[in-house]
Amino acid sequence: MTQSIQPLTQPASLDLKKLNQRFEKVHPKEILAWCIANVPTSLVQTSAFNVDDLLITDLFYRDLKPVQPVPVLFLDTLHHFPQTLELVASARGIYNLNLKVYRIQGVTTRKDFAAQYGDALWDKDITQFHELTKIEPLQRGLAELGAIAWLTGRRRDQATTRSDMPIFELDQQQRLKVNPLANWTRKETWAYVFEHDVIYNPLHDQGYPSIGDEPLTTSITEGEDERAGRWRGTGKTECGIHF
């Protein structure tokens, strides 16, 4: 008889050190399988539809096929590249995603955003811009979706600021934050994508390994960190979602 697993309700009760040691060298699929088994109804994938995010989505929908599809939380900042929004629509159709879109409240277009907060708020106050377009919508989304655990597409080799990132950690609200690709490399990620024909943003082929808001994302040059094109010249290395 298979022993049933008691669903996780208090992430703070986990021994994160042991959990990280246990999963440090395993395939991301095993990490996701643990999440499905232990957080079957309160797991959320956050996705900016970068290639790493789509790899996780593909593992769920191709291989793991959870009984209850994992919600995919997408932050519509109103400032994405058109290619990103086209990709979201394509992925939604291919995977029949349980897509949950969150954005700033009371504003539905980039034009409306500029009318309310001024042109190029990111140049005047990038912290406020990120609070309005990313941080508040994310926290609202996780709360409304009842998330006990949430998934990111972060890898340690994306930037020096992420080199010590654990697979399992707690966020500021004591939710379990899981980085299933933490121990993977860019090479491994793309090998999976090509092997399984995972769709991805065409901007990745144009020198944009990490894609965020259109006004705040540039291509990179050889030798730079993957995320060097994000918020270039602002001194920021994260938008505030990940500390």
PDB file of C-alpha atoms in Angstrom, residues 29 56-57 102-103:
ATOM      1  CA  LYS A  29      11.614  17.033 -12.766  1.00  0.00           C
ATOM      2  CA  ILE A  56       9.270  24.208 -16.161  1.00  0.00           C
ATOM      3  CA  THR A  57       5.860  24.503 -17.810  1.00  0.00           C
ATOM      4  CA  TYR A 102      -2.260  39.998 -12.811  1.00  0.00           C
ATOM      5  CA  ARG A 103      -1.489  43.663 -13.390  1.00  0.00           C
TER       6      ARG A 103
END
